[in-house]
Coordinates of C-alpha atoms in Angstrom, one line a residue:
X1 CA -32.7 2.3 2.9
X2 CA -31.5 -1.0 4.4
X3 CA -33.0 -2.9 1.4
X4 CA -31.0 -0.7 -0.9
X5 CA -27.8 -1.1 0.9
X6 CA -28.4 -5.2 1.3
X7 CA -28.8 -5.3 -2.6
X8 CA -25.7 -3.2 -2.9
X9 CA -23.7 -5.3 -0.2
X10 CA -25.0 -8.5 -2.6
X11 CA -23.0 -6.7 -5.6
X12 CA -19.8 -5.5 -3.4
X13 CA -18.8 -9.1 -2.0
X14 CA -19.6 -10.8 -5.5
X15 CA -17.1 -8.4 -6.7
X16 CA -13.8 -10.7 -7.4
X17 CA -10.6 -10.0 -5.0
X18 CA -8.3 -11.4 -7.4
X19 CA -8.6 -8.1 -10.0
X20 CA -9.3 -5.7 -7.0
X21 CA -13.2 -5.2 -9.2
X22 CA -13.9 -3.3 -6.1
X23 CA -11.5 0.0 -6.8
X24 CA -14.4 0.6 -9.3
X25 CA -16.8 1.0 -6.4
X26 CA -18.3 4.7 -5.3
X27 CA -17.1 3.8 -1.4
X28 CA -13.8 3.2 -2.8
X29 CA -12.7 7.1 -3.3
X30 CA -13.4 8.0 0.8
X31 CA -11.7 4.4 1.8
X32 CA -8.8 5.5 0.4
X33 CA -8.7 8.8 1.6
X34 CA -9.0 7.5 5.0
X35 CA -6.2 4.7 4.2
X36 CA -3.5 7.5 3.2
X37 CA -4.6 9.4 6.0
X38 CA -3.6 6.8 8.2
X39 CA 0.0 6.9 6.8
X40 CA 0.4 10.6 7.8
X41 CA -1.3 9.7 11.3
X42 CA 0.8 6.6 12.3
X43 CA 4.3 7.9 10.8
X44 CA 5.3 8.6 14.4
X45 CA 5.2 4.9 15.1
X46 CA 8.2 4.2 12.7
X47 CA 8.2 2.6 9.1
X48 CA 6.0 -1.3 9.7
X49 CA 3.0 1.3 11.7
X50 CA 3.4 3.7 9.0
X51 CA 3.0 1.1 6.3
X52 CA 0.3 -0.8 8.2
X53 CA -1.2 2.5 9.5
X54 CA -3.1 2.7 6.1
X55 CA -5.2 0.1 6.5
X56 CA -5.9 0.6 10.0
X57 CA -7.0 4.5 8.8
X58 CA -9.4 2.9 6.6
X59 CA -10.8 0.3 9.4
X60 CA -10.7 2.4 12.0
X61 CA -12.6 5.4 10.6
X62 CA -15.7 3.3 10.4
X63 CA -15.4 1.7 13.5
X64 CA -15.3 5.2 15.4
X65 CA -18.4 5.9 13.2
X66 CA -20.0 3.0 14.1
X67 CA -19.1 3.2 18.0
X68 CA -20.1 7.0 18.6
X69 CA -23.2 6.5 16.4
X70 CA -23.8 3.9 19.2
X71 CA -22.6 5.0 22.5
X72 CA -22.9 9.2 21.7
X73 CA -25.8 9.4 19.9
X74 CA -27.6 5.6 21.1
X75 CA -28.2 5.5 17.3
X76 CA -28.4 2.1 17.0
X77 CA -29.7 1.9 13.3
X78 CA -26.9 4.5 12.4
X79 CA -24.4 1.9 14.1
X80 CA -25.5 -0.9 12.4
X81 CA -24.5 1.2 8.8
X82 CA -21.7 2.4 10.5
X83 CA -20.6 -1.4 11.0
X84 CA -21.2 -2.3 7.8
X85 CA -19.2 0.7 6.6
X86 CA -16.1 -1.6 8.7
X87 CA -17.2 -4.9 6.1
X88 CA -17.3 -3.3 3.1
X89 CA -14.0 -2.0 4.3
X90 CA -12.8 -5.0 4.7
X91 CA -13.7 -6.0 1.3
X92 CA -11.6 -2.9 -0.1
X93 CA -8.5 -4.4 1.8
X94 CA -8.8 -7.4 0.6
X95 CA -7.7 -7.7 -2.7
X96 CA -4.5 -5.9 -1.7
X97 CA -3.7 -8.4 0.8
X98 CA -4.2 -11.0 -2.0
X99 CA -2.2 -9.0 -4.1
X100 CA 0.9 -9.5 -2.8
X101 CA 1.9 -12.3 -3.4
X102 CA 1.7 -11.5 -7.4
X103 CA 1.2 -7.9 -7.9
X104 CA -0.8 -6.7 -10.7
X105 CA -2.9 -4.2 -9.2
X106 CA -2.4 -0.5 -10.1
X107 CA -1.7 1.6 -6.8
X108 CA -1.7 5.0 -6.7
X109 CA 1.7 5.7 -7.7
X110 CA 0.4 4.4 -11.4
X111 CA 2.8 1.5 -11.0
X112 CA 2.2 -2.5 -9.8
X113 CA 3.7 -3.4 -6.9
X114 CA 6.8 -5.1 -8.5
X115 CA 7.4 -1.7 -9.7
X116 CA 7.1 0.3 -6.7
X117 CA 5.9 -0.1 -2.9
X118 CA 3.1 -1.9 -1.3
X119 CA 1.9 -1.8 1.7
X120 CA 0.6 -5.6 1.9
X121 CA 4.0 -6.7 -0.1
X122 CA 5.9 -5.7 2.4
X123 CA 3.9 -6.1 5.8
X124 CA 3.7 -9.8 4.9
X125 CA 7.3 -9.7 3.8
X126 CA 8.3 -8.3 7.6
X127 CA 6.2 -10.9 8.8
X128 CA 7.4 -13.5 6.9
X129 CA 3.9 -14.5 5.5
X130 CA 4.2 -13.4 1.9
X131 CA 3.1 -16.7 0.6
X132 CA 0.1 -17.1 2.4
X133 CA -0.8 -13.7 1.0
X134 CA -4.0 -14.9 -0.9
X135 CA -5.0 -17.2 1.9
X136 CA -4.9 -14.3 4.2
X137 CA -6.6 -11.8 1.3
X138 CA -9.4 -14.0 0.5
X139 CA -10.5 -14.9 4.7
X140 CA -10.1 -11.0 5.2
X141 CA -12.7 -11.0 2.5
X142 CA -14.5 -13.5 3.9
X143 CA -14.4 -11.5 7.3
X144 CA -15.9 -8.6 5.7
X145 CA -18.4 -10.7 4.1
X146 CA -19.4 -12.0 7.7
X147 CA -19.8 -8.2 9.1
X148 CA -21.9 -6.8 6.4
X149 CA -24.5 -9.9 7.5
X150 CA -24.0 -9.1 10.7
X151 CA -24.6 -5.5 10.4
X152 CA -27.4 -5.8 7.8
X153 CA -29.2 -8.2 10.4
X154 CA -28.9 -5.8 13.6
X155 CA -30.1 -3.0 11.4
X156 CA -32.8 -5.3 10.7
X157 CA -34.1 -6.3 13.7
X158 CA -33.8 -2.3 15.0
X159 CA -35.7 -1.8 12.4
X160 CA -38.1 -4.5 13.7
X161 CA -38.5 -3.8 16.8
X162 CA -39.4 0.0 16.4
X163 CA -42.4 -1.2 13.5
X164 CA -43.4 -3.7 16.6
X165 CA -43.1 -0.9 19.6
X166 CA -44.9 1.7 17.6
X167 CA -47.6 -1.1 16.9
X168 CA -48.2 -1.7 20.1
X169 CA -48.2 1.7 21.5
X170 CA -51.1 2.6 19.2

């Protein structure tokens, strides 16, 4: 399994951030569902929450996943794919980011975001960062990048040292 999901990682942050390629991926459908869900759940916190509150939905899903795999069920392996749920996650988010700055991806309202809103278009704009937008885009993708390693590595070495204690308990 973790040699399938390292190939797969391989073809996910080769995918380019500047045409938002990665929409096209299978994990891209329950991303999004947890990214609009995170709308609804940080509404409460006013209008810049709300807005941003999607793409915390979509990080923090996995990140709960990945933590309660670890500390309820002391599932290490499970966290590891839990964490690497996060990077990939990361790569999702990253093309919006970049994005913003000149919007030509389709959102979900069928429109770009010169035609309509977008989150990242105007988080950056309240932040007065707008113009760093593909700077910011393409080290979040970097960041993603960066966790997938690190999760395919700690899956790797749980993996290795269950082979090695079952090896030496026969």
């Amino acid at each position: 399994m973790l040699v399938l999901i390292a190939w797969w990682s391989i073809r996910l942050i080769s995918l380019r951030i500047d045409d938002g390629e990665i929409n096209s991926s299978f994990l891209h459908g329950p991303l999004l569902v947890f990214h609009e869900a995170g709308h609804v759940i940080f509404r409460p916190f006013g209008e810049f929450v709300m807005t941003l509150g999607g793409t915390l939905g979509q990080l923090l899903v996995p990140a709960i996943l990945s933590g309660g795999l670890l500390l309820k069920n002391r599932d290490p392996f499970g966290s590891s794919i839990g964490l690497w749920f996060l990077g990939v996650s990361f790569l999702d988010v990253a093309p919006y980011i970049y994005d913003a700055l000149h919007p030509k991806l389709m959102l979900l309202s069928g429109t770009t975001g010169e035609d309509g809103p977008h989150d990242w278009i105007y988080i950056l704009d309240v932040i007065r960062l707008r113009n760093h937008a593909q700077s910011l885009g393409t080290l979040v993708h970097a960041f993603g990048t960066a966790t997938i390693v690190a999760a395919l590595l700690w899956g790797a070495m749980v993996l290795w040292r269950q082979y090695d204690a079952r090896a030496r308990s026969r």
